[in-house]
Amino acid sequence: RAPDPTKKFDTINILDPCAGEGEAIRDLAVALGVPEQHVYTVELDAGRSEACKALMPAHNHLGPAGFMGVQITGYSFGLVYCNPPFDNELGGGRREEQAFTELSTRKLIQKGILVLVCPMKALLGNREFVEFIDANFEDVAVYKFPDGEDENGKPYRPCNEIVVIGKKRANVI
């Protein structure tokens, strides 16, 4: 469905803190009618960082750089698309998905939208992470990626991925 032309989509900023080559955030921006100049990305890998910059030449990009080490003004984004590394945090004792989500939450405006892609195991049995999402977000919905394979035989969800979508609570700083 096309964006509503009566809405002011040019006033929203969106962020992908682990952008890869930028395809997902670009597709979201296009679907939402967000101009490329209002798209912000961070990517650690140099090759993917260059591909991301080439895909959206007018967007704002930090890379190669790690999201945990960059300084980004808080409360600046209406939407964060967070698809972090699926792994345990190096030396931190938590999951990377949790660390990225906590930092991403501080970048969202009140009532901003978090779109988190993570393996189901990042949340299952991780009470601290589940409680963080519950305390900071409302209208939370969880969707499973479809099962099956693409035309090349590659599984759609090799890591048992889910998408968690939530609206940041108005009373969360």
Tab-separated table of N, CA and C in Angstrom:
chain	number	residue	atom	x	y	z
A	1	ARG	N	0.854	-1.175	0.000
A	1	ARG	CA	0.000	0.000	0.000
A	1	ARG	C	0.897	1.234	0.000
A	2	ALA	N	0.537	2.222	-0.761
A	2	ALA	CA	1.329	3.449	-0.879
A	2	ALA	C	1.176	4.300	0.383
A	3	PRO	N	2.214	5.071	0.732
A	3	PRO	CA	2.113	5.973	1.880
A	3	PRO	C	1.009	7.010	1.670
A	4	ASP	N	0.411	7.453	2.758
A	4	ASP	CA	-0.638	8.474	2.728
A	4	ASP	C	0.006	9.821	2.428
A	5	PRO	N	-0.345	10.464	1.300
A	5	PRO	CA	0.300	11.723	0.934
A	5	PRO	C	-0.055	12.885	1.853
A	6	THR	N	-1.071	12.713	2.717
A	6	THR	CA	-1.436	13.798	3.637
A	6	THR	C	-0.583	13.803	4.895
A	7	LYS	N	0.184	12.751	5.120
A	7	LYS	CA	1.048	12.658	6.298
A	7	LYS	C	2.413	13.267	5.996
A	8	LYS	N	3.058	13.815	7.027
A	8	LYS	CA	4.370	14.451	6.860
A	8	LYS	C	5.471	13.441	7.182
A	9	PHE	N	5.791	12.584	6.222
A	9	PHE	CA	6.807	11.560	6.435
A	9	PHE	C	8.216	12.128	6.383
A	10	ASP	N	8.370	13.369	5.934
A	10	ASP	CA	9.706	13.933	5.829
A	10	ASP	C	10.226	14.459	7.161
A	11	THR	N	9.460	14.272	8.222
A	11	THR	CA	9.899	14.745	9.535
A	11	THR	C	10.377	13.607	10.432
A	12	ILE	N	10.320	12.374	9.968
A	12	ILE	CA	10.750	11.232	10.778
A	12	ILE	C	12.169	10.837	10.387
A	13	ASN	N	12.949	10.450	11.369
A	13	ASN	CA	14.267	9.880	11.149
A	13	ASN	C	14.216	8.415	11.530
A	14	ILE	N	14.854	7.563	10.708
A	14	ILE	CA	14.887	6.134	11.014
A	14	ILE	C	16.337	5.668	11.061
A	15	LEU	N	16.592	4.665	11.903
A	15	LEU	CA	17.945	4.190	12.166
A	15	LEU	C	18.024	2.683	12.033
A	16	ASP	N	19.109	2.225	11.412
A	16	ASP	CA	19.472	0.813	11.410
A	16	ASP	C	20.880	0.732	12.004
A	17	PRO	N	21.012	0.255	13.251
A	17	PRO	CA	22.318	0.251	13.928
A	17	PRO	C	23.257	-0.865	13.500
A	18	CYS	N	22.784	-1.764	12.680
A	18	CYS	CA	23.613	-2.869	12.178
A	18	CYS	C	23.133	-3.145	10.759
A	19	ALA	N	23.445	-2.215	9.847
A	19	ALA	CA	22.756	-2.104	8.571
A	19	ALA	C	23.142	-3.118	7.507
A	20	GLY	N	24.242	-3.807	7.668
A	20	GLY	CA	24.651	-4.690	6.590
A	20	GLY	C	24.850	-3.871	5.324
A	21	GLU	N	24.278	-4.326	4.227
A	21	GLU	CA	24.381	-3.599	2.964
A	21	GLU	C	23.263	-2.579	2.785
A	22	GLY	N	22.372	-2.470	3.780
A	22	GLY	CA	21.360	-1.419	3.779
A	22	GLY	C	20.046	-1.738	3.106
A	23	GLU	N	19.890	-2.938	2.603
A	23	GLU	CA	18.676	-3.259	1.852
A	23	GLU	C	17.412	-3.197	2.708
A	24	ALA	N	17.462	-3.718	3.913
A	24	ALA	CA	16.263	-3.752	4.753
A	24	ALA	C	15.804	-2.342	5.121
A	25	ILE	N	16.726	-1.486	5.570
A	25	ILE	CA	16.322	-0.133	5.978
A	25	ILE	C	15.894	0.681	4.762
A	26	ARG	N	16.524	0.457	3.621
A	26	ARG	CA	16.106	1.142	2.401
A	26	ARG	C	14.672	0.753	2.035
A	27	ASP	N	14.367	-0.548	2.103
A	27	ASP	CA	13.019	-1.013	1.787
A	27	ASP	C	11.992	-0.441	2.769
A	28	LEU	N	12.355	-0.384	4.053
A	28	LEU	CA	11.452	0.219	5.040
A	28	LEU	C	11.221	1.698	4.748
A	29	ALA	N	12.286	2.415	4.436
A	29	ALA	CA	12.168	3.843	4.136
A	29	ALA	C	11.264	4.068	2.931
A	30	VAL	N	11.452	3.276	1.898
A	30	VAL	CA	10.616	3.407	0.699
A	30	VAL	C	9.161	3.099	1.035
A	31	ALA	N	8.933	2.015	1.771
A	31	ALA	CA	7.562	1.625	2.122
A	31	ALA	C	6.868	2.683	2.977
A	32	LEU	N	7.626	3.344	3.843
A	32	LEU	CA	7.055	4.357	4.731
A	32	LEU	C	7.078	5.762	4.122
A	33	GLY	N	7.713	5.910	2.982
A	33	GLY	CA	7.816	7.225	2.359
A	33	GLY	C	8.793	8.149	3.055
A	34	VAL	N	9.791	7.580	3.731
A	34	VAL	CA	10.792	8.378	4.434
A	34	VAL	C	11.907	8.732	3.446
A	35	PRO	N	12.196	10.010	3.264
A	35	PRO	CA	13.269	10.399	2.340
A	35	PRO	C	14.618	9.845	2.786
A	36	GLU	N	15.458	9.546	1.816
A	36	GLU	CA	16.769	8.970	2.082
A	36	GLU	C	17.591	9.832	3.046
A	37	GLN	N	17.411	11.143	2.998
A	37	GLN	CA	18.156	12.046	3.870
A	37	GLN	C	17.783	11.879	5.337
A	38	HIS	N	16.683	11.182	5.614
A	38	HIS	CA	16.232	10.946	6.986
A	38	HIS	C	16.526	9.512	7.446
A	39	VAL	N	17.353	8.807	6.666
A	39	VAL	CA	17.764	7.440	7.004
A	39	VAL	C	19.182	7.503	7.559
A	40	TYR	N	19.402	6.823	8.701
A	40	TYR	CA	20.702	6.774	9.359
A	40	TYR	C	21.087	5.313	9.546
A	41	THR	N	22.349	5.003	9.246
A	41	THR	CA	22.817	3.624	9.388
A	41	THR	C	24.198	3.585	10.024
A	42	VAL	N	24.480	2.447	10.663
A	42	VAL	CA	25.803	2.146	11.210
A	42	VAL	C	26.122	0.724	10.756
A	43	GLU	N	27.359	0.509	10.296
A	43	GLU	CA	27.790	-0.836	9.886
A	43	GLU	C	29.260	-1.017	10.207
A	44	LEU	N	29.581	-2.142	10.831
A	44	LEU	CA	30.942	-2.437	11.263
A	44	LEU	C	31.838	-2.936	10.129
A	45	ASP	N	31.337	-3.820	9.301
A	45	ASP	CA	32.124	-4.430	8.236
A	45	ASP	C	32.391	-3.426	7.114
A	46	ALA	N	33.647	-3.288	6.715
A	46	ALA	CA	34.017	-2.284	5.710
A	46	ALA	C	33.350	-2.528	4.362
A	47	GLY	N	33.303	-3.758	3.906
A	47	GLY	CA	32.686	-4.060	2.612
A	47	GLY	C	31.194	-3.785	2.613
A	48	ARG	N	30.515	-4.240	3.664
A	48	ARG	CA	29.067	-3.982	3.758
A	48	ARG	C	28.808	-2.497	3.935
A	49	SER	N	29.689	-1.804	4.652
A	49	SER	CA	29.551	-0.366	4.860
A	49	SER	C	29.595	0.373	3.525
A	50	GLU	N	30.534	0.014	2.670
A	50	GLU	CA	30.640	0.647	1.351
A	50	GLU	C	29.405	0.332	0.501
A	51	ALA	N	28.930	-0.896	0.565
A	51	ALA	CA	27.731	-1.266	-0.199
A	51	ALA	C	26.510	-0.478	0.282
A	52	CYS	N	26.419	-0.269	1.582
A	52	CYS	CA	25.309	0.488	2.163
A	52	CYS	C	25.350	1.937	1.671
A	53	LYS	N	26.530	2.535	1.685
A	53	LYS	CA	26.677	3.916	1.211
A	53	LYS	C	26.332	4.020	-0.273
A	54	ALA	N	26.726	3.026	-1.063
A	54	ALA	CA	26.451	3.044	-2.501
A	54	ALA	C	24.958	2.862	-2.784
A	55	LEU	N	24.285	2.056	-1.965
A	55	LEU	CA	22.860	1.801	-2.170
A	55	LEU	C	22.017	3.041	-1.916
A	56	MET	N	22.405	3.841	-0.918
A	56	MET	CA	21.657	5.054	-0.560
A	56	MET	C	22.635	6.216	-0.428
A	57	PRO	N	23.050	6.807	-1.521
A	57	PRO	CA	24.091	7.833	-1.456
A	57	PRO	C	23.720	9.079	-0.658
A	58	ALA	N	22.435	9.370	-0.513
A	58	ALA	CA	22.025	10.597	0.194
A	58	ALA	C	21.741	10.362	1.673
A	59	HIS	N	21.859	9.116	2.144
A	59	HIS	CA	21.535	8.861	3.551
A	59	HIS	C	22.742	9.142	4.436
A	60	ASN	N	22.546	9.090	5.736
A	60	ASN	CA	23.569	9.391	6.736
A	60	ASN	C	24.148	8.078	7.252
A	61	HIS	N	25.446	7.884	7.062
A	61	HIS	CA	26.046	6.591	7.380
A	61	HIS	C	27.300	6.765	8.239
A	62	LEU	N	27.436	5.900	9.232
A	62	LEU	CA	28.652	5.797	10.030
A	62	LEU	C	29.231	4.412	9.780
A	63	GLY	N	30.421	4.365	9.227
A	63	GLY	CA	31.018	3.075	8.995
A	63	GLY	C	32.253	3.176	8.123
A	64	PRO	N	33.125	2.205	8.290
A	64	PRO	CA	32.916	1.096	9.201
A	64	PRO	C	33.035	1.542	10.659
A	65	ALA	N	32.019	1.214	11.417
A	65	ALA	CA	31.975	1.579	12.837
A	65	ALA	C	31.015	0.643	13.562
A	66	GLY	N	31.291	0.418	14.829
A	66	GLY	CA	30.412	-0.404	15.654
A	66	GLY	C	29.405	0.464	16.384
A	67	PHE	N	28.160	0.048	16.416
A	67	PHE	CA	27.081	0.806	17.046
A	67	PHE	C	27.371	1.102	18.509
A	68	MET	N	27.999	0.168	19.202
A	68	MET	CA	28.261	0.367	20.625
A	68	MET	C	29.316	1.443	20.874
A	69	GLY	N	30.098	1.796	19.836
A	69	GLY	CA	31.163	2.757	20.025
A	69	GLY	C	30.921	4.126	19.400
A	70	VAL	N	29.788	4.309	18.733
A	70	VAL	CA	29.527	5.609	18.109
A	70	VAL	C	28.651	6.464	19.015
A	71	GLN	N	28.729	7.760	18.824
A	71	GLN	CA	27.879	8.670	19.586
A	71	GLN	C	26.766	9.173	18.686
A	72	ILE	N	25.542	8.869	19.071
A	72	ILE	CA	24.353	9.286	18.341
A	72	ILE	C	23.426	9.932	19.357
A	73	THR	N	22.920	11.085	19.028
A	73	THR	CA	22.027	11.801	19.934
A	73	THR	C	20.812	10.940	20.278
A	74	GLY	N	20.479	10.896	21.557
A	74	GLY	CA	19.313	10.149	22.004
A	74	GLY	C	18.015	10.826	21.607
A	75	TYR	N	16.964	10.036	21.621
A	75	TYR	CA	15.608	10.534	21.376
A	75	TYR	C	15.502	11.244	20.034
A	76	SER	N	16.142	10.686	19.005
A	76	SER	CA	16.201	11.326	17.693
A	76	SER	C	15.462	10.564	16.599
A	77	PHE	N	15.008	9.359	16.887
A	77	PHE	CA	14.481	8.509	15.827
A	77	PHE	C	13.051	8.051	16.120
A	78	GLY	N	12.247	8.085	15.093
A	78	GLY	CA	10.869	7.611	15.208
A	78	GLY	C	10.766	6.115	15.028
A	79	LEU	N	11.772	5.525	14.361
A	79	LEU	CA	11.784	4.084	14.142
A	79	LEU	C	13.223	3.605	14.145
A	80	VAL	N	13.463	2.492	14.836
A	80	VAL	CA	14.753	1.813	14.788
A	80	VAL	C	14.501	0.401	14.302
A	81	TYR	N	15.175	0.038	13.204
A	81	TYR	CA	15.164	-1.334	12.702
A	81	TYR	C	16.433	-1.990	13.219
A	82	CYS	N	16.290	-2.881	14.183
A	82	CYS	CA	17.429	-3.461	14.890
A	82	CYS	C	17.542	-4.951	14.548
A	83	ASN	N	18.523	-5.273	13.711
A	83	ASN	CA	18.806	-6.659	13.337
A	83	ASN	C	20.275	-6.912	13.689
A	84	PRO	N	20.550	-7.062	15.003
A	84	PRO	CA	21.932	-7.150	15.478
A	84	PRO	C	22.539	-8.531	15.253
A	85	PRO	N	23.839	-8.667	15.558
A	85	PRO	CA	24.450	-9.999	15.492
A	85	PRO	C	23.725	-10.955	16.439
A	86	PHE	N	23.572	-12.180	16.005
A	86	PHE	CA	22.926	-13.212	16.818
A	86	PHE	C	24.020	-13.962	17.568
A	87	ASP	N	24.323	-13.505	18.790
A	87	ASP	CA	25.442	-14.119	19.506
A	87	ASP	C	25.432	-13.661	20.954
A	88	ASN	N	26.290	-14.306	21.748
A	88	ASN	CA	26.527	-13.849	23.107
A	88	ASN	C	27.426	-12.625	23.058
A	89	GLU	N	27.197	-11.700	23.967
A	89	GLU	CA	27.995	-10.477	24.033
A	89	GLU	C	29.410	-10.827	24.467
A	90	LEU	N	30.394	-10.316	23.758
A	90	LEU	CA	31.791	-10.590	24.072
A	90	LEU	C	32.150	-9.943	25.405
A	91	GLY	N	32.401	-10.757	26.410
A	91	GLY	CA	32.815	-10.267	27.714
A	91	GLY	C	31.725	-9.613	28.535
A	92	GLY	N	30.511	-9.566	28.030
A	92	GLY	CA	29.446	-8.864	28.739
A	92	GLY	C	28.467	-9.763	29.462
A	93	GLY	N	28.420	-11.030	29.085
A	93	GLY	CA	27.546	-11.968	29.769
A	93	GLY	C	26.096	-11.938	29.311
A	94	ARG	N	25.757	-11.057	28.378
A	94	ARG	CA	24.390	-11.009	27.858
A	94	ARG	C	24.413	-11.403	26.389
A	95	ARG	N	23.251	-11.317	25.771
A	95	ARG	CA	23.134	-11.522	24.335
A	95	ARG	C	23.379	-10.193	23.620
A	96	GLU	N	23.997	-10.234	22.441
A	96	GLU	CA	24.196	-9.032	21.629
A	96	GLU	C	22.856	-8.372	21.310
A	97	GLU	N	21.833	-9.187	21.053
A	97	GLU	CA	20.520	-8.643	20.713
A	97	GLU	C	19.992	-7.748	21.836
A	98	GLN	N	20.226	-8.153	23.068
A	98	GLN	CA	19.769	-7.364	24.209
A	98	GLN	C	20.549	-6.054	24.309
A	99	ALA	N	21.858	-6.114	24.155
A	99	ALA	CA	22.679	-4.903	24.238
A	99	ALA	C	22.288	-3.906	23.142
A	100	PHE	N	22.110	-4.379	21.924
A	100	PHE	CA	21.699	-3.506	20.819
A	100	PHE	C	20.313	-2.922	21.074
A	101	THR	N	19.398	-3.730	21.597
A	101	THR	CA	18.034	-3.256	21.855
A	101	THR	C	18.030	-2.184	22.931
A	102	GLU	N	18.785	-2.382	23.998
A	102	GLU	CA	18.832	-1.389	25.066
A	102	GLU	C	19.386	-0.058	24.563
A	103	LEU	N	20.456	-0.101	23.792
A	103	LEU	CA	21.023	1.139	23.260
A	103	LEU	C	20.092	1.762	22.220
A	104	SER	N	19.479	0.948	21.387
A	104	SER	CA	18.525	1.450	20.384
A	104	SER	C	17.339	2.138	21.045
A	105	THR	N	16.893	1.613	22.160
A	105	THR	CA	15.748	2.196	22.870
A	105	THR	C	16.054	3.620	23.301
A	106	ARG	N	17.283	3.884	23.691
A	106	ARG	CA	17.669	5.243	24.097
A	106	ARG	C	17.723	6.209	22.912
A	107	LYS	N	17.746	5.696	21.714
A	107	LYS	CA	17.754	6.549	20.519
A	107	LYS	C	16.341	6.880	20.044
A	108	LEU	N	15.350	6.124	20.505
A	108	LEU	CA	13.959	6.322	20.076
A	108	LEU	C	13.282	7.471	20.815
A	109	ILE	N	12.461	8.215	20.084
A	109	ILE	CA	11.592	9.192	20.726
A	109	ILE	C	10.517	8.443	21.504
A	110	GLN	N	9.844	9.131	22.418
A	110	GLN	CA	8.713	8.502	23.097
A	110	GLN	C	7.665	8.171	22.046
A	111	LYS	N	7.109	6.985	22.158
A	111	LYS	CA	6.145	6.418	21.215
A	111	LYS	C	6.780	6.047	19.880
A	112	GLY	N	8.130	6.058	19.816
A	112	GLY	CA	8.832	5.593	18.623
A	112	GLY	C	8.693	4.078	18.504
A	113	ILE	N	8.933	3.564	17.316
A	113	ILE	CA	8.725	2.148	17.021
A	113	ILE	C	10.052	1.404	16.943
A	114	LEU	N	10.132	0.294	17.673
A	114	LEU	CA	11.259	-0.619	17.588
A	114	LEU	C	10.836	-1.816	16.750
A	115	VAL	N	11.646	-2.149	15.755
A	115	VAL	CA	11.475	-3.380	14.984
A	115	VAL	C	12.736	-4.186	15.238
A	116	LEU	N	12.619	-5.232	16.025
A	116	LEU	CA	13.754	-6.053	16.433
A	116	LEU	C	13.677	-7.414	15.759
A	117	VAL	N	14.719	-7.771	15.031
A	117	VAL	CA	14.842	-9.100	14.437
A	117	VAL	C	15.863	-9.855	15.266
A	118	CYS	N	15.465	-11.009	15.778
A	118	CYS	CA	16.386	-11.797	16.595
A	118	CYS	C	15.949	-13.254	16.595
A	119	PRO	N	16.852	-14.153	16.943
A	119	PRO	CA	16.438	-15.546	17.081
A	119	PRO	C	15.562	-15.689	18.326
A	120	MET	N	14.645	-16.617	18.254
A	120	MET	CA	13.736	-16.840	19.374
A	120	MET	C	14.499	-17.122	20.666
A	121	LYS	N	15.652	-17.791	20.540
A	121	LYS	CA	16.429	-18.151	21.743
A	121	LYS	C	16.983	-16.931	22.474
A	122	ALA	N	17.059	-15.782	21.801
A	122	ALA	CA	17.539	-14.566	22.470
A	122	ALA	C	16.559	-14.108	23.542
A	123	LEU	N	15.280	-14.431	23.375
A	123	LEU	CA	14.252	-14.041	24.347
A	123	LEU	C	13.830	-15.192	25.254
A	124	LEU	N	13.734	-16.398	24.696
A	124	LEU	CA	13.288	-17.542	25.493
A	124	LEU	C	14.246	-17.804	26.643
A	125	GLY	N	13.739	-17.822	27.831
A	125	GLY	CA	14.565	-18.077	29.002
A	125	GLY	C	15.411	-16.892	29.441
A	126	ASN	N	15.277	-15.758	28.771
A	126	ASN	CA	16.056	-14.572	29.119
A	126	ASN	C	15.107	-13.563	29.764
A	127	ARG	N	14.819	-13.801	31.011
A	127	ARG	CA	13.842	-12.996	31.737
A	127	ARG	C	14.192	-11.502	31.738
A	128	GLU	N	15.477	-11.182	31.901
A	128	GLU	CA	15.909	-9.791	31.946
A	128	GLU	C	15.570	-9.065	30.631
A	129	PHE	N	15.797	-9.731	29.511
A	129	PHE	CA	15.516	-9.135	28.205
A	129	PHE	C	14.002	-8.976	28.001
A	130	VAL	N	13.253	-10.002	28.343
A	130	VAL	CA	11.790	-9.935	28.214
A	130	VAL	C	11.235	-8.820	29.096
A	131	GLU	N	11.728	-8.709	30.319
A	131	GLU	CA	11.264	-7.646	31.221
A	131	GLU	C	11.653	-6.263	30.698
A	132	PHE	N	12.819	-6.139	30.061
A	132	PHE	CA	13.217	-4.862	29.471
A	132	PHE	C	12.223	-4.447	28.378
A	133	ILE	N	11.902	-5.371	27.503
A	133	ILE	CA	10.944	-5.066	26.435
A	133	ILE	C	9.589	-4.719	27.026
A	134	ASP	N	9.138	-5.486	28.011
A	134	ASP	CA	7.837	-5.229	28.631
A	134	ASP	C	7.801	-3.875	29.334
A	135	ALA	N	8.875	-3.501	30.006
A	135	ALA	CA	8.906	-2.240	30.753
A	135	ALA	C	9.020	-1.018	29.845
A	136	ASN	N	9.621	-1.170	28.670
A	136	ASN	CA	9.909	-0.036	27.808
A	136	ASN	C	8.993	0.105	26.597
A	137	PHE	N	8.218	-0.938	26.298
A	137	PHE	CA	7.400	-0.915	25.088
A	137	PHE	C	5.974	-1.360	25.373
A	138	GLU	N	5.049	-0.786	24.604
A	138	GLU	CA	3.647	-1.186	24.664
A	138	GLU	C	3.224	-1.636	23.282
A	139	ASP	N	2.047	-2.220	23.200
A	139	ASP	CA	1.516	-2.724	21.933
A	139	ASP	C	2.529	-3.629	21.246
A	140	VAL	N	3.185	-4.481	22.021
A	140	VAL	CA	4.218	-5.363	21.487
A	140	VAL	C	3.565	-6.514	20.731
A	141	ALA	N	4.108	-6.772	19.563
A	141	ALA	CA	3.669	-7.910	18.753
A	141	ALA	C	4.900	-8.703	18.351
A	142	VAL	N	4.755	-10.024	18.296
A	142	VAL	CA	5.850	-10.905	17.914
A	142	VAL	C	5.377	-11.733	16.724
A	143	TYR	N	6.194	-11.745	15.680
A	143	TYR	CA	5.877	-12.491	14.477
A	143	TYR	C	7.024	-13.434	14.155
A	144	LYS	N	6.672	-14.624	13.736
A	144	LYS	CA	7.652	-15.614	13.314
A	144	LYS	C	7.910	-15.425	11.818
A	145	PHE	N	9.168	-15.495	11.420
A	145	PHE	CA	9.474	-15.487	9.997
A	145	PHE	C	8.844	-16.739	9.381
A	146	PRO	N	8.506	-16.696	8.110
A	146	PRO	CA	7.877	-17.876	7.506
A	146	PRO	C	8.846	-19.050	7.438
A	147	ASP	N	8.299	-20.250	7.550
A	147	ASP	CA	9.100	-21.449	7.368
A	147	ASP	C	9.250	-21.703	5.875
A	148	GLY	N	10.159	-22.575	5.537
A	148	GLY	CA	10.347	-22.936	4.135
A	148	GLY	C	11.652	-22.421	3.579
A	149	GLU	N	11.774	-22.522	2.257
A	149	GLU	CA	13.007	-22.146	1.583
A	149	GLU	C	12.705	-21.217	0.424
A	150	ASP	N	13.698	-20.397	0.076
A	150	ASP	CA	13.541	-19.528	-1.084
A	150	ASP	C	13.806	-20.329	-2.360
A	151	GLU	N	13.795	-19.663	-3.502
A	151	GLU	CA	13.973	-20.348	-4.789
A	151	GLU	C	15.351	-20.989	-4.946
A	152	ASN	N	16.317	-20.598	-4.123
A	152	ASN	CA	17.655	-21.183	-4.162
A	152	ASN	C	17.852	-22.282	-3.123
A	153	GLY	N	16.791	-22.614	-2.391
A	153	GLY	CA	16.877	-23.658	-1.383
A	153	GLY	C	17.400	-23.189	-0.043
A	154	LYS	N	17.569	-21.876	0.129
A	154	LYS	CA	18.064	-21.317	1.386
A	154	LYS	C	16.887	-21.156	2.352
A	155	PRO	N	17.019	-21.655	3.592
A	155	PRO	CA	15.905	-21.514	4.555
A	155	PRO	C	15.594	-20.050	4.843
A	156	TYR	N	14.319	-19.724	4.984
A	156	TYR	CA	13.904	-18.364	5.318
A	156	TYR	C	14.368	-17.959	6.712
A	157	ARG	N	14.367	-18.890	7.629
A	157	ARG	CA	14.723	-18.562	9.007
A	157	ARG	C	15.706	-19.588	9.571
A	158	PRO	N	16.948	-19.539	9.110
A	158	PRO	CA	17.917	-20.537	9.565
A	158	PRO	C	18.242	-20.428	11.050
A	159	CYS	N	18.005	-19.279	11.652
A	159	CYS	CA	18.307	-19.092	13.086
A	159	CYS	C	17.039	-19.017	13.922
A	160	ASN	N	15.908	-19.481	13.343
A	160	ASN	CA	14.636	-19.465	14.075
A	160	ASN	C	14.243	-18.030	14.456
A	161	GLU	N	14.364	-17.114	13.483
A	161	GLU	CA	14.151	-15.698	13.734
A	161	GLU	C	12.695	-15.338	13.979
A	162	ILE	N	12.535	-14.299	14.782
A	162	ILE	CA	11.251	-13.663	15.018
A	162	ILE	C	11.439	-12.156	14.842
A	163	VAL	N	10.334	-11.461	14.699
A	163	VAL	CA	10.355	-10.001	14.657
A	163	VAL	C	9.515	-9.518	15.829
A	164	VAL	N	10.091	-8.660	16.656
A	164	VAL	CA	9.389	-8.051	17.789
A	164	VAL	C	9.167	-6.584	17.428
A	165	ILE	N	7.924	-6.164	17.440
A	165	ILE	CA	7.588	-4.773	17.117
A	165	ILE	C	6.890	-4.175	18.324
A	166	GLY	N	7.359	-3.014	18.757
A	166	GLY	CA	6.746	-2.368	19.913
A	166	GLY	C	6.858	-0.861	19.830
A	167	LYS	N	5.962	-0.197	20.519
A	167	LYS	CA	5.955	1.266	20.598
A	167	LYS	C	6.527	1.657	21.959
A	168	LYS	N	7.539	2.519	21.924
A	168	LYS	CA	8.186	2.947	23.172
A	168	LYS	C	7.181	3.667	24.056
A	169	ARG	N	7.141	3.273	25.299
A	169	ARG	CA	6.194	3.870	26.240
A	169	ARG	C	6.481	5.367	26.417
A	170	ALA	N	5.438	6.140	26.591
A	170	ALA	CA	5.557	7.607	26.711
A	170	ALA	C	6.301	8.009	27.983
A	171	ASN	N	6.250	7.190	29.011
A	171	ASN	CA	6.882	7.553	30.282
A	171	ASN	C	8.305	7.024	30.425
A	172	VAL	N	8.865	6.457	29.360
A	172	VAL	CA	10.223	5.918	29.401
A	172	VAL	C	11.189	6.983	28.922
A	173	ILE	N	12.241	7.188	29.672
A	173	ILE	CA	13.228	8.191	29.292
A	173	ILE	C	14.263	7.594	28.378
